[in-house]
CSV table of C-alpha atoms and ligand atoms in Angstrom, one decimal:
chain,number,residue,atom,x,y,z
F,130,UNK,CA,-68.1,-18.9,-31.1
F,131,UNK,CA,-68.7,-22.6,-31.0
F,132,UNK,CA,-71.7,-23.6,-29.0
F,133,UNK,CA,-69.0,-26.1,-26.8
F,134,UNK,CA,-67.0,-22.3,-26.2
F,135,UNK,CA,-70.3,-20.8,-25.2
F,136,UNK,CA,-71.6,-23.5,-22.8
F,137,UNK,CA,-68.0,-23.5,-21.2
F,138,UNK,CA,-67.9,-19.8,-21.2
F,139,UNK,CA,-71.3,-19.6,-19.5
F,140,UNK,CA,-70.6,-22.3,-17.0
F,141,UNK,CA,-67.2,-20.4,-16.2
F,142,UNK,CA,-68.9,-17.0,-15.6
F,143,UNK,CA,-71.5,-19.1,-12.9
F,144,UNK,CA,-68.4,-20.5,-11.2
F,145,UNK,CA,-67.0,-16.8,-10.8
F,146,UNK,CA,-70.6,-15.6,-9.4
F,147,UNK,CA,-71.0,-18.2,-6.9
F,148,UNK,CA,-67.2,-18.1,-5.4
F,149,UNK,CA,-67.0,-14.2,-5.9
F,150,UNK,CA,-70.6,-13.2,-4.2
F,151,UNK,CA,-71.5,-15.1,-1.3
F,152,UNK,CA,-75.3,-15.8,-1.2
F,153,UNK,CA,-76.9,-14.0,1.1
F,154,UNK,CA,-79.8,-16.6,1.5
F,155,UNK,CA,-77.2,-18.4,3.8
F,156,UNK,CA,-76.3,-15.4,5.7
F,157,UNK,CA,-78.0,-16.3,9.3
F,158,UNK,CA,-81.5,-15.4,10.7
F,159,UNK,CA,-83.0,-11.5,10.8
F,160,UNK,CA,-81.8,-9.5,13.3
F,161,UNK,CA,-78.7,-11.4,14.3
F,162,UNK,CA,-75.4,-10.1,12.7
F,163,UNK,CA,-73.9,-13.2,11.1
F,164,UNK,CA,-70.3,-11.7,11.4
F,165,UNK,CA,-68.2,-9.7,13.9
F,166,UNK,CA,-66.7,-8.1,10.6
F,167,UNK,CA,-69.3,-4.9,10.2
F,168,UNK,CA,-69.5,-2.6,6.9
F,169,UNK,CA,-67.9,0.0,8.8
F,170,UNK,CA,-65.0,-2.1,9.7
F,171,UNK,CA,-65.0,-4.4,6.1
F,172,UNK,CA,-66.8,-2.5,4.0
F,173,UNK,CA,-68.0,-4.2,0.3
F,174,UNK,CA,-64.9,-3.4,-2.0
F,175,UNK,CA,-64.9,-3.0,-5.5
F,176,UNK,CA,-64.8,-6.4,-8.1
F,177,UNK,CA,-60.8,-6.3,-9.6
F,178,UNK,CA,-61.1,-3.7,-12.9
F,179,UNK,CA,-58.8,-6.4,-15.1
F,180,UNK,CA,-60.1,-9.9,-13.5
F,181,UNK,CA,-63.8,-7.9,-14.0
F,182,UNK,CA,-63.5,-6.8,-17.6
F,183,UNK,CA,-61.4,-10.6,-18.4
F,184,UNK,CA,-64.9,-11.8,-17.0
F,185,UNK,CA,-67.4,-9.2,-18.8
F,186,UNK,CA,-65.4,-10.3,-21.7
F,187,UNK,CA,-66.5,-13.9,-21.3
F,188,UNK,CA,-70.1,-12.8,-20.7
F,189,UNK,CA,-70.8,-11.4,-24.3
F,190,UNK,CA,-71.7,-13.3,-26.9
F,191,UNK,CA,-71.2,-10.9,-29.8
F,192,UNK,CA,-69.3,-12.8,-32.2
F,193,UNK,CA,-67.2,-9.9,-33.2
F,194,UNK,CA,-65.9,-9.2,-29.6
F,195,UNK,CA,-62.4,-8.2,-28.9
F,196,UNK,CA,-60.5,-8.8,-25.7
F,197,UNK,CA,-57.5,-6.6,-25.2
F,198,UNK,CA,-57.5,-6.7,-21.5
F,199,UNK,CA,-55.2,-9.3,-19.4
F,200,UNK,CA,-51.6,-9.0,-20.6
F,201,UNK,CA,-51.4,-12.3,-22.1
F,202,UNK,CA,-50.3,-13.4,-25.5
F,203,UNK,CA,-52.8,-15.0,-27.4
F,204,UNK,CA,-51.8,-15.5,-31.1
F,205,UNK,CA,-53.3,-14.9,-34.6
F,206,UNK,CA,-56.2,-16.6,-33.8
F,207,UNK,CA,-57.0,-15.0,-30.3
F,208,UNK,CA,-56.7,-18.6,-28.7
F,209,UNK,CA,-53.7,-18.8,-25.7
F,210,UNK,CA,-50.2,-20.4,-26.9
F,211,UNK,CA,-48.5,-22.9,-25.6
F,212,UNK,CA,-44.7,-22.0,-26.1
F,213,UNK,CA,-43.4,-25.2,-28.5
F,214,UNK,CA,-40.6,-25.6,-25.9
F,215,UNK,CA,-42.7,-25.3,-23.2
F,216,UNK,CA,-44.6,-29.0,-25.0
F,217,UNK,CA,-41.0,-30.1,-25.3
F,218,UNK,CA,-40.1,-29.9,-21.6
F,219,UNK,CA,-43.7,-30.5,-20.2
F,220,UNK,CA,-43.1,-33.8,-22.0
F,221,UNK,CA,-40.1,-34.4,-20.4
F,222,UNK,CA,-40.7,-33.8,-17.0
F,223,UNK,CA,-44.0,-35.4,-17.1
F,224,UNK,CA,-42.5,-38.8,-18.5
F,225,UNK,CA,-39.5,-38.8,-16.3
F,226,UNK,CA,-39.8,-41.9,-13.7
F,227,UNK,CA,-37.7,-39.8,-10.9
F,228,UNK,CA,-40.8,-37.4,-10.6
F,229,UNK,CA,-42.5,-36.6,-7.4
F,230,UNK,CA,-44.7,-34.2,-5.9
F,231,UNK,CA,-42.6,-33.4,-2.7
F,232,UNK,CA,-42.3,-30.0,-1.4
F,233,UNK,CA,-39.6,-28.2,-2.6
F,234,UNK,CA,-36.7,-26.0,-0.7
F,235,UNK,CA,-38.2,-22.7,1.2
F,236,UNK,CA,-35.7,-20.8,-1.4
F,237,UNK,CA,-37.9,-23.0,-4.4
F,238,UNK,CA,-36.0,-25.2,-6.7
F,239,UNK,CA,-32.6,-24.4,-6.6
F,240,UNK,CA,-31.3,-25.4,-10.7
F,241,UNK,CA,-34.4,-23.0,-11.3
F,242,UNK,CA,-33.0,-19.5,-9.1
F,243,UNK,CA,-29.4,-20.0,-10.1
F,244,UNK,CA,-30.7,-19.8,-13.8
F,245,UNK,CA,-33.3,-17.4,-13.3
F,246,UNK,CA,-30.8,-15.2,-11.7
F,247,UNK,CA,-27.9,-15.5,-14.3
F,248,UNK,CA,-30.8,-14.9,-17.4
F,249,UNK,CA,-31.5,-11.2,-15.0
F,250,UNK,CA,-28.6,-10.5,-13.7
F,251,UNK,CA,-26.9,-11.5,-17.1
F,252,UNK,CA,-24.4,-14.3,-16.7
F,253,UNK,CA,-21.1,-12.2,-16.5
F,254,UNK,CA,-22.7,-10.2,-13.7
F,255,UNK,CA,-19.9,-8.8,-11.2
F,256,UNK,CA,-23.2,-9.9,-8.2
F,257,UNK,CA,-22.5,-13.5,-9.1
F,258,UNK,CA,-19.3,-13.9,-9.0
F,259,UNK,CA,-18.7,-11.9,-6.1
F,260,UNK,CA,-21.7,-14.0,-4.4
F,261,UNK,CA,-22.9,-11.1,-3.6
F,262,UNK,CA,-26.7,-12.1,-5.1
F,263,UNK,CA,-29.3,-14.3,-3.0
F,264,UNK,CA,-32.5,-15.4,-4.7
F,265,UNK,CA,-35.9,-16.8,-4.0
F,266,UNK,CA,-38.2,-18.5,-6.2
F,267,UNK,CA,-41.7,-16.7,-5.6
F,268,UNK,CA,-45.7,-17.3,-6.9
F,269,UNK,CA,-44.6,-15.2,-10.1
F,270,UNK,CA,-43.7,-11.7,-10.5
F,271,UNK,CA,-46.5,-10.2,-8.0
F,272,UNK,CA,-45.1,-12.3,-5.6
F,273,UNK,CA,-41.1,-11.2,-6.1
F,274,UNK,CA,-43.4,-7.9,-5.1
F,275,UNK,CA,-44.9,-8.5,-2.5
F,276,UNK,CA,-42.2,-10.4,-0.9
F,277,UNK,CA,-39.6,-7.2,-1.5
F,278,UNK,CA,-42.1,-5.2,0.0
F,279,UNK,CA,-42.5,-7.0,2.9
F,280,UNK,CA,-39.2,-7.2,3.8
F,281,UNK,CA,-38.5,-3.1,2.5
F,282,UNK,CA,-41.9,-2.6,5.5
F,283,UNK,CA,-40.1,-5.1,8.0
F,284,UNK,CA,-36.2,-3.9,7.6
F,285,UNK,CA,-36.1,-0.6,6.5
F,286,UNK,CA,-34.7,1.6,9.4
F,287,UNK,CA,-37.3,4.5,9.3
F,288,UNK,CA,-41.0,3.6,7.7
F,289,UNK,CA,-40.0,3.0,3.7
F,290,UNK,CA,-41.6,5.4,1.0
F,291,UNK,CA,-41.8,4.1,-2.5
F,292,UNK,CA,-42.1,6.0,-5.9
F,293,UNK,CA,-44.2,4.1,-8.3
F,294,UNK,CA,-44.4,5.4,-11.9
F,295,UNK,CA,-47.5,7.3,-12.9
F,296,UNK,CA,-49.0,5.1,-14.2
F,297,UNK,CA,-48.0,2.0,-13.2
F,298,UNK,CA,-49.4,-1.3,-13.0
F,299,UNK,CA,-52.1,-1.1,-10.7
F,300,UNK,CA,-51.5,-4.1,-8.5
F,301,UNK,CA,-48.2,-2.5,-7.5
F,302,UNK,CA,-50.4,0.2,-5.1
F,303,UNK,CA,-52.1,-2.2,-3.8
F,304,UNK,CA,-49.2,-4.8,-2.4
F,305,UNK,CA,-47.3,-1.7,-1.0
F,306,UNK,CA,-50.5,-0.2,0.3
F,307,UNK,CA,-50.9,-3.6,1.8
F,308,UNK,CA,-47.5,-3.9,4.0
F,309,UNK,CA,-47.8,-0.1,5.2
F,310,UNK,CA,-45.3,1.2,2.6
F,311,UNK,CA,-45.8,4.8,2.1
F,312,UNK,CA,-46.6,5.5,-2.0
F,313,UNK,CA,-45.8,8.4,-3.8
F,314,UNK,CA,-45.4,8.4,-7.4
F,315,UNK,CA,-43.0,9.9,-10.5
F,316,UNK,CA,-44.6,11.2,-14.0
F,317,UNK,CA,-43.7,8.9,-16.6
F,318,UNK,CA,-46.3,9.0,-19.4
F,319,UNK,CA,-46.5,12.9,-21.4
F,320,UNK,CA,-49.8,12.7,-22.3
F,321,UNK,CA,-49.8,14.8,-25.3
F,322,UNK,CA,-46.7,13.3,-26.9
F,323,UNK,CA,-47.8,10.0,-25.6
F,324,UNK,CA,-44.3,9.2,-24.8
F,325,UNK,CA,-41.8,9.3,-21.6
F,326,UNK,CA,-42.0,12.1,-19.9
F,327,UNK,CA,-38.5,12.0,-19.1
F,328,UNK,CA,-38.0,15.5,-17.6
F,329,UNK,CA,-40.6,15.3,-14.8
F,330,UNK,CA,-39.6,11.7,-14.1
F,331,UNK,CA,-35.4,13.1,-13.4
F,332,UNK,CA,-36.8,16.0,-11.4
F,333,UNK,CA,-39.3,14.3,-9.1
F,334,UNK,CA,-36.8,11.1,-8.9
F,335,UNK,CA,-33.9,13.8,-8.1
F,336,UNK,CA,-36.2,15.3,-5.0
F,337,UNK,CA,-36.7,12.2,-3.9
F,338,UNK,CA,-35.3,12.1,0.2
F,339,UNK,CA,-32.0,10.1,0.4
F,340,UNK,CA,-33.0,6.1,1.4
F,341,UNK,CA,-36.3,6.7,-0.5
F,342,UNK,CA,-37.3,3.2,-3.2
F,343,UNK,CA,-37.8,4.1,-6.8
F,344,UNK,CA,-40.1,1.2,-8.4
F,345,UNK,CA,-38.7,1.1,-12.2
F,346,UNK,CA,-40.2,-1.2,-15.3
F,347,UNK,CA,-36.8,-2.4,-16.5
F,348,UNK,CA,-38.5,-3.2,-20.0
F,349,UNK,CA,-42.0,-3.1,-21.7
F,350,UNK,CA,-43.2,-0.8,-18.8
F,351,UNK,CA,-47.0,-2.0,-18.1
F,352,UNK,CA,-49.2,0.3,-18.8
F,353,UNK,CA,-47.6,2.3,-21.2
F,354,UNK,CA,-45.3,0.8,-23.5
F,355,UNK,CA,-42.5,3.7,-23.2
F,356,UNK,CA,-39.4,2.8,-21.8
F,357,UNK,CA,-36.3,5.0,-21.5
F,358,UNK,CA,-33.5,5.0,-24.0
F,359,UNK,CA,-30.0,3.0,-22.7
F,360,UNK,CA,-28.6,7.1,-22.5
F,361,UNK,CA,-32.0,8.0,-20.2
F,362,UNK,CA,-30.9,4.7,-18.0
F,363,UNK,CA,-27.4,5.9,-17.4
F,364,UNK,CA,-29.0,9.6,-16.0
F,365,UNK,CA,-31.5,7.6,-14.0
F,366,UNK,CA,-28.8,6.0,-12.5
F,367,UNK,CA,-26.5,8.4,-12.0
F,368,UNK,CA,-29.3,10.6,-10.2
F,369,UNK,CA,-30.1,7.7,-8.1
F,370,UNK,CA,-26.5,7.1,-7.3
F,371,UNK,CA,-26.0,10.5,-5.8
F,372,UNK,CA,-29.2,10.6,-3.6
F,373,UNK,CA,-28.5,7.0,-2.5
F,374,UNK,CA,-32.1,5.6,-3.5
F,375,UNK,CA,-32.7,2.3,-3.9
F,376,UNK,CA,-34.1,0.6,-7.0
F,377,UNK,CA,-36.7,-1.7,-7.3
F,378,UNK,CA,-36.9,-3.6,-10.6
F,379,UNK,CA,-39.7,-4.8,-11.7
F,380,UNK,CA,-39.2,-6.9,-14.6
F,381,UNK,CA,-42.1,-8.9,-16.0
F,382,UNK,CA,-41.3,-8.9,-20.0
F,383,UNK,CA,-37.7,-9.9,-20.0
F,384,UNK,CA,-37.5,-10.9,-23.9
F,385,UNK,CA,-40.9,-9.7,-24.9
F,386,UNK,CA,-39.9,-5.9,-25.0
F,387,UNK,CA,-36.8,-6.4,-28.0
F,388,UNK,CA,-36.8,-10.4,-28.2
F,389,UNK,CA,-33.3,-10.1,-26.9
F,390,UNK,CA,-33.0,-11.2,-23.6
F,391,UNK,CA,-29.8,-9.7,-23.2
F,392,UNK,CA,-30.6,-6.0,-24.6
F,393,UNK,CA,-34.3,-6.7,-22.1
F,394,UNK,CA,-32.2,-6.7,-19.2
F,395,UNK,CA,-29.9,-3.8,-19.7
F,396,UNK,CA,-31.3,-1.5,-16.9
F,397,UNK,CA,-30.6,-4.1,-14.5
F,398,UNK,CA,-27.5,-4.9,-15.7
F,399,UNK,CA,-26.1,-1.2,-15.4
F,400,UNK,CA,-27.3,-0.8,-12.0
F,401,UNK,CA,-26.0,-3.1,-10.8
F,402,UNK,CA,-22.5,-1.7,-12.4
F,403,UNK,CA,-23.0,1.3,-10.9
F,404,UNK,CA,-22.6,-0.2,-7.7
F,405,UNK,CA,-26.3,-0.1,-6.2
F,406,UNK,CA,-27.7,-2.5,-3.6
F,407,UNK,CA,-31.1,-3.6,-5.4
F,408,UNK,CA,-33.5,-5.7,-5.8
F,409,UNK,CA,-35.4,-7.3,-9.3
F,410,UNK,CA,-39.1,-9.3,-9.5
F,411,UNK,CA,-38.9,-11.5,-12.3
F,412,UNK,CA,-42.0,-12.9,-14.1
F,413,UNK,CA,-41.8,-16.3,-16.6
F,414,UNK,CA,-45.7,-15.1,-16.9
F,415,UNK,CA,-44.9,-13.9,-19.8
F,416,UNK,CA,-42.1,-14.9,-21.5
F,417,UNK,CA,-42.9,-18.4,-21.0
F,418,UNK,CA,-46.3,-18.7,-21.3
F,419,UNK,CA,-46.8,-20.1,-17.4
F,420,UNK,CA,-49.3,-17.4,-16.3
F,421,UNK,CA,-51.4,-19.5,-14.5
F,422,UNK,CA,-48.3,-21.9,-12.9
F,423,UNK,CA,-47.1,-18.5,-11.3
F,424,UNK,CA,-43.2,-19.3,-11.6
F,425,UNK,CA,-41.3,-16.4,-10.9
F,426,UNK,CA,-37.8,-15.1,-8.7
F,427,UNK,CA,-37.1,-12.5,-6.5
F,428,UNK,CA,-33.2,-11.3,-6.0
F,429,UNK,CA,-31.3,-9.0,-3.5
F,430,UNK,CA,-27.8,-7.8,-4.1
F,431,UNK,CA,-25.9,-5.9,-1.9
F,432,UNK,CA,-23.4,-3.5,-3.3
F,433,UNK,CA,-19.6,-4.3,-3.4
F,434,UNK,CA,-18.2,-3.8,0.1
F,435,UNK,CA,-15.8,-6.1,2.2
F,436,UNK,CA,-18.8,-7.6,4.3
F,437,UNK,CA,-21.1,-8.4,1.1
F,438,UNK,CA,-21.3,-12.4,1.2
F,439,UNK,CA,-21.9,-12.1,5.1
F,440,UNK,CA,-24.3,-9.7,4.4
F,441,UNK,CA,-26.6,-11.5,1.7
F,442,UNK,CA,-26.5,-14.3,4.0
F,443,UNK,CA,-28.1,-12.3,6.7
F,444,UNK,CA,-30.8,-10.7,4.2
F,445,UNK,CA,-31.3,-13.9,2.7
F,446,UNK,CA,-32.0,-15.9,6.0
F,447,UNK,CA,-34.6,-13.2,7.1
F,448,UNK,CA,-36.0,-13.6,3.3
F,449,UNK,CA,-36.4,-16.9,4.1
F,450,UNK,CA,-38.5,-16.7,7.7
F,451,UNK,CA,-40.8,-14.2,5.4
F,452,UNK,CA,-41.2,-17.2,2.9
F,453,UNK,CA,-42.0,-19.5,4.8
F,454,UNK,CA,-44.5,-17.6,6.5
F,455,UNK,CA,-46.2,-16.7,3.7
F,456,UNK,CA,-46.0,-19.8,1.3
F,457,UNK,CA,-43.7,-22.1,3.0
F,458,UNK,CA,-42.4,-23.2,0.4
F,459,UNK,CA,-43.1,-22.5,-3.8
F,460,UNK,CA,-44.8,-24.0,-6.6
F,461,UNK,CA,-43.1,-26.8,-8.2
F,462,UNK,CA,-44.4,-27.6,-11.6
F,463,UNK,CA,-43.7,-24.1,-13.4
F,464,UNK,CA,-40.4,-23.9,-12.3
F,465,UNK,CA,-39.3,-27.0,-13.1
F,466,UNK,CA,-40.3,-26.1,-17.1
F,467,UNK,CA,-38.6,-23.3,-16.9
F,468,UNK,CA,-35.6,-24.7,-15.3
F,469,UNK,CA,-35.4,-27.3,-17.8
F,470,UNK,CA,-35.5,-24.9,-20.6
F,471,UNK,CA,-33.1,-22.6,-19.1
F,472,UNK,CA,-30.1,-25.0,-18.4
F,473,UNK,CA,-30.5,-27.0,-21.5
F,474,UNK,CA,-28.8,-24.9,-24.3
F,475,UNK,CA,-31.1,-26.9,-27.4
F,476,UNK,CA,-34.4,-25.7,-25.6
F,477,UNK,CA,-33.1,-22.2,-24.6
F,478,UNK,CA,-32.7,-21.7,-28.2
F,479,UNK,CA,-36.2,-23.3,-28.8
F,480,UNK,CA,-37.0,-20.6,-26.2
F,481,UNK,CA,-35.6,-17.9,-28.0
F,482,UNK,CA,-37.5,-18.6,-30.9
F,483,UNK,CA,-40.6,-18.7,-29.6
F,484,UNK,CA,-40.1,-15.1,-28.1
F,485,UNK,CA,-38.9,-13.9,-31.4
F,486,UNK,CA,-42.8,-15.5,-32.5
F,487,UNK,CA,-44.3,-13.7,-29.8
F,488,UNK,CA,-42.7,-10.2,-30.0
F,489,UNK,CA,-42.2,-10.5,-33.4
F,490,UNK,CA,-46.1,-11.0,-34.0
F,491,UNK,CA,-47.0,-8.1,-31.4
F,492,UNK,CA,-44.8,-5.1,-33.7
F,493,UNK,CA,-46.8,-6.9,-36.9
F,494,UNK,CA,-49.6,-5.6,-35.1
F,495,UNK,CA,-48.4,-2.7,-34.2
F,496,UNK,CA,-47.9,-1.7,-37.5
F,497,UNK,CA,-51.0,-3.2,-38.8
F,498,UNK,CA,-52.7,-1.0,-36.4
F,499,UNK,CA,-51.0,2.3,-37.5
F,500,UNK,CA,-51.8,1.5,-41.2
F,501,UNK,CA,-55.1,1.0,-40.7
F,502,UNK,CA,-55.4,4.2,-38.3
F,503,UNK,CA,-53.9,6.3,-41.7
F,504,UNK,CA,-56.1,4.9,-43.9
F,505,UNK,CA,-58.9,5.6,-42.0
F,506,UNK,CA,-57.6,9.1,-41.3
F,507,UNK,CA,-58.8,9.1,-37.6
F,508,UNK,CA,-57.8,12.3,-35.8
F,509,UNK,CA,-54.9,12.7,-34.0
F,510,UNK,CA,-51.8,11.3,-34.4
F,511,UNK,CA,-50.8,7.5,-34.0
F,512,UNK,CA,-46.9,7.6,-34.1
F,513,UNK,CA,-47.0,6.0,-30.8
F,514,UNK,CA,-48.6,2.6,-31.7
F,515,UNK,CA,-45.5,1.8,-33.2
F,516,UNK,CA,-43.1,3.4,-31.2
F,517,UNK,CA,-44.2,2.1,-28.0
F,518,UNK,CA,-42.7,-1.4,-27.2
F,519,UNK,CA,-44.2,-5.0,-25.9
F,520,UNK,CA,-47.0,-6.2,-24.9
F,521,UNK,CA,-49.1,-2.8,-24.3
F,522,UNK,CA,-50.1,0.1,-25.8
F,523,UNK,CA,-51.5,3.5,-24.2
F,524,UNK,CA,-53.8,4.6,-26.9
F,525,UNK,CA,-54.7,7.7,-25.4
F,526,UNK,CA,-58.7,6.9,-25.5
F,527,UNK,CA,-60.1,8.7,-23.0
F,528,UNK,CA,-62.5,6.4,-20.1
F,529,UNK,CA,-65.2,7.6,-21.8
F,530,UNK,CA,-63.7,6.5,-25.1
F,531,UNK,CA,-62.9,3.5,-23.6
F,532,UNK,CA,-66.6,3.0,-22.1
F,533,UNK,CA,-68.2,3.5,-25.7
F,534,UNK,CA,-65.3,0.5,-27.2
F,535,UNK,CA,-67.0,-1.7,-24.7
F,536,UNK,CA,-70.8,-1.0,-24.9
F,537,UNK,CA,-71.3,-0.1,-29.0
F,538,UNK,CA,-68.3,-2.4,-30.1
F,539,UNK,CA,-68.1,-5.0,-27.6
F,540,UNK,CA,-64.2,-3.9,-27.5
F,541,UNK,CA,-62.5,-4.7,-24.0
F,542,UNK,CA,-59.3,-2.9,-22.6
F,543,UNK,CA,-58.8,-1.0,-19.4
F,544,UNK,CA,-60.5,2.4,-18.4
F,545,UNK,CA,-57.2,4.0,-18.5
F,546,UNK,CA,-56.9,3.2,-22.2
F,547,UNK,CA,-54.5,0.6,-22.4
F,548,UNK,CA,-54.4,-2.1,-25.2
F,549,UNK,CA,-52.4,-5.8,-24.9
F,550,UNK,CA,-51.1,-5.4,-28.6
F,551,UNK,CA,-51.4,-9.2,-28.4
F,552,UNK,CA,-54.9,-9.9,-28.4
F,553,UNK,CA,-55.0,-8.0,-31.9
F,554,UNK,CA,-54.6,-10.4,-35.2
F,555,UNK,CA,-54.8,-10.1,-38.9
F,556,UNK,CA,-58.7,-11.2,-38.5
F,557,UNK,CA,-59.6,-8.4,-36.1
F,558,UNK,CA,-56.9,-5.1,-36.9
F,559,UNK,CA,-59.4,-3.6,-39.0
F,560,UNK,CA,-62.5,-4.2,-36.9
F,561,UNK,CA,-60.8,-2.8,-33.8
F,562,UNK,CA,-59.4,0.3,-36.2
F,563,UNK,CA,-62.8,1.3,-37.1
F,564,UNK,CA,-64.4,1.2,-33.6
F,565,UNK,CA,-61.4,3.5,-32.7
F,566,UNK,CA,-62.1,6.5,-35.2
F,567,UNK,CA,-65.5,6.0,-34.7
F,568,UNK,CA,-64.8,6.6,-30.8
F,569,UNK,CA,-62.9,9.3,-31.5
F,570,UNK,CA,-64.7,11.3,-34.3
F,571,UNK,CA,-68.3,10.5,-32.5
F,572,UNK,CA,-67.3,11.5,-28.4
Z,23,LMR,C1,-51.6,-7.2,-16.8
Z,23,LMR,O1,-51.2,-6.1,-16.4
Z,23,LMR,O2,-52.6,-7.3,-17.6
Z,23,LMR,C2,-51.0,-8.4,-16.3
Z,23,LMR,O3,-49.8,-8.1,-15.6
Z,23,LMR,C3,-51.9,-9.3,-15.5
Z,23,LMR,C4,-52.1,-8.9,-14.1
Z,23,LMR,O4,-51.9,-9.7,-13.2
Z,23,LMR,O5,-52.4,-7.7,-13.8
C-alpha cells in the first residue's frame, strides 16, 4: 500500500471513530443524566458486522490483506470500477447546459422508473401493457425494501408475517423488524451439499398461512450464491399460487448472476404470468456500479382483474404519501446515469458489456479458486465454488474458521462464511487458497 493509501486510510478510520462513538468527555456534568434516553430504554447496540469488518479492513496494514466483505465489484487489481458507460453518461449529463439541481417528482425521475421497470418486469410484460404496474424510484434496493415493508405494515388487513430465506441478507431482518412485520424464515442453504435445499424450502413455503409474504432472491441470492433452477421457479410458484401468498422480489443482481438481463429476471417474469399481485426491489448498486449514489426502484402490480388500473392508482397514491414522508422526494444524480444508459440503445449495449466484464471476471475466479483448492488438496469438497452463481460464495468455513482468516491471514469475509467472489483476482487466488486449507486442516 502506497504511503498516500495509508494516510487516507488512517484519516478515514478517525472520521468513522469520531461520527460513530460520541465522546463521552462532552457528555454533561457528574451526576446529571445528560439524556432522557436511559440504557434500559436505548441500550448501546452492536457496530454493523459488514460496515465493521469494511472498516477493520481499512485498519490493517498488512500488505497481503484481502477484503471479501461488502458486495462490491472491485476488479483485477482490488481497486473499485467505474462501469466505462457509466464515464460515457457521467460525461454527458455533467456537460449538458439544461442541468439543474431541482428536486425531482415524489415518484423520482420519471424516464428513469418507466425504464427501470420495463428492464424488471421485461419489456413485453402483460403488467405494462395492462397498466397494471406503478413504480417508485427509491434510495437503492434497501430502500425498495423498506418502503414495501412499510406499506405491507400499514395496508395489510391483519398484522403481515414475512418468510425470509435462511439465510438471507441480514439487513432484510432488520427493515421488517423495524415496521413491526412479523419474521419467520424458509430453509434455503443444505449445509452439507452446500446447495438449495429445495425440499425444506417447498414444504415450509407450502405451510405457510394463506396471505402470508414470501421474501425470494430472484437471482444471485445474497448470501449464498444458490438460486433455484427455471423448473424449481415454476413449483415455487405454483405452491404459492394455490395458498395465495404474496411474493416479494428482491432483486439486487439483475445481470450479474448470468450476464443476461433477460434470463436474470426470469423469476419475476413468470410470476407475474402466473397471475400474482407482487411486488420487486431493484438495486443499480450493482449492476451499475452506483453503490454509493443509491439509485434504485420499487414496483407494485396487481394481478389481472377488471378494477386493476383503478386499483394501482389507489396503491400507488398511498405509496406516494409514504415517500414523501420518508424522503420526500429521491436522489437525482444516480438515476439520471442510469436513465441515460437505459433509454439510449448505444450505451445499453456499452452496459451490457461491462456486465459481461464484471460477471464474466467473477466465474474466472470462481474457477481459479477451485483449481487452486485441488491442487492444494484441502479437505472437503469444493464443487460449490463453481456452481454457486454471482457475486457471493458460501464457503462453508465455520465462524471460527472464519475468525482465524481474519486474525493469522488478515482475510476479511463475514462470520457466516460468505465470500464476494469479486474481491478475489489473479494476484491474490492463491494467497486466499492457502489461508483456506490451512484453516481448515489446522481448526
Ligand atoms: C452486501 O450484502 O454485502 C451488500 O448488499 C451491501 C449491503 O448493503 O449489505
Amino acid at each position: 500500500m502506497s504511503s498516500k493509501d495509508e494516510s487516507t486510510n488512517q484519516a478515514q478510520t478517525r472520521l468513522e471513530q469520531v461520527q460513530g462513538h460520541t465522546n463521552s468527555s462532552n457528555m454533561g456534568s457528574v451526576g446529571t443524566s445528560a439524556t432522557h434516553f436511559s440504557e434500559d430504554a436505548c441500550p448501546q447496540a452492536a457496530e454493523d458486522p459488514l460496515f465493521g469488518l469494511m472498516a477493520a479492513y481499512r485498519r490493517d496494514t498488512f500488505d497481503k490483506k484481502v477484503d471479501l466483505g461488502i458486495g462490491a465489484y472491485r476488479d483485477n487489481n482490488a481497486k473499485p470500477w467505474v462501469l466505462t458507460v457509466v464515464k460515457k453518461a457521467d460525461a454527458l449529463i455533467r456537460d449538458d447546459p439544461n442541468l439543474n439541481h431541482e428536486y425531482l417528482p415524489i415518484a423520482g425521475l420519471p424516464e428513469f422508473t418507466l425504464a427501470a421497470q420495463k428492464l424488471i418486469l421485461g419489456p413485453d410484460s402483460p403488467a405494462i401493457k395492462e397498466g397494471r404496474a406503478a413504480s417508485f424510484q427509491t434510495v437503492s434496493g434497501t430502500g425498495a425494501v423498506h418502503l414495501g415493508a412499510l406499506f405491507l405494515a400499514k395496508f395489510s388487513k391483519s398484522q403481515p408475517t414475512v418468510y425470509l430465506s435462511s439465510p438471507t441478507w441480514a439487513n432484510h431482518n432488520q427493515i421488517f423488524s423495524n415496521v413491526g412485520v412479523n419474521i419467520k424464515s424458509y430453509p434455503y442453504f443444505d449445509k452439507k451439499t452446500k446447495m438449495l435445499d429445495f425440499d425444506g424450502m417447498l414444504s415450509t413455503i407450502k405451510s405457510a398461512p394463506t396471505g402470508s409474504v414470501i421474501l425470494l432472491h430472484p437471482c444471485a441470492h445474497n448470501p449464498t450464491g444458490v438460486d433455484p433452477t427455471k423448473e424449481q421457479w415454476q413449483q415455487i410458484a405454483k405452491v404459492m399460487k394455490e395458498k395465495d401468498l404474496f411474493p416479494f422480489l428482491d432483486c439486487a443482481y439483475q445481470g450479474f448472476a448470468t450476464g443476461s438481463l433477460s434470463q436474470d429476471n426470469y423469476a419475476i417474469r413468470h410470476f407475474i404470468e402466473q397471475g400474482f399481485e407482487l411486488c420487486v426491489c431493484q438495486s443499480f448498486a450493482k449492476n451499475f456500479g452506483l453503490y454509493g449514489q443509491r439509485a434504485g426502484a420499487f414496483h407494485w402490480v396487481v394481478a389481472p382483474g377488471s378494477d386493476g388500473a383503478d386499483a394501482v392508482k389507489r396503491i400507488a397514491s398511498q405509496l406516494a404519501i409514504l415517500q414523501r414522508s420518508e424522503i420526500s422526494n429521491p436522489p437525482a444524480y444516480g438515476a439520471r446515469i442510469a436513465s441515460k444508459v437505459l433509454n439510449d440503445p448505444e450505451l445499453f449495449a456499452q452496459w451490457e458489456d461491462d456486465l459481461r466484464t464484471m460477471s464474466g471476471r467473477i466465474i474466472e475466479m470462481r474457477k481459479a479458486l477451485k483449481s487452486e483448492l485441488d491442487k492444494l488438496e484441502t479437505p472437503g469438497t469444493w464443487d460449490h465454488v463453481t456452481s454457486q452463481i454471482g457475486m457471493f460464495s458460501f464457503t462453508g468455513l465455520s465462524e471460527a474458521q472464519v475468525k482465524q482468516m481474519q486474525e493469522k491471514h488478515h482475510v476479511y469475509m463475514t462470520k457466516n462464511g460468505r465470500i464476494s467472489m469479486a474481491g478475489l483476482n489473479t494476484n491474490n487466488v492463491q494467497y486466499f487458497a492457502k489461508a483456506v486449507d490451512d484453516v481448515v486442516r489446522n481448526s
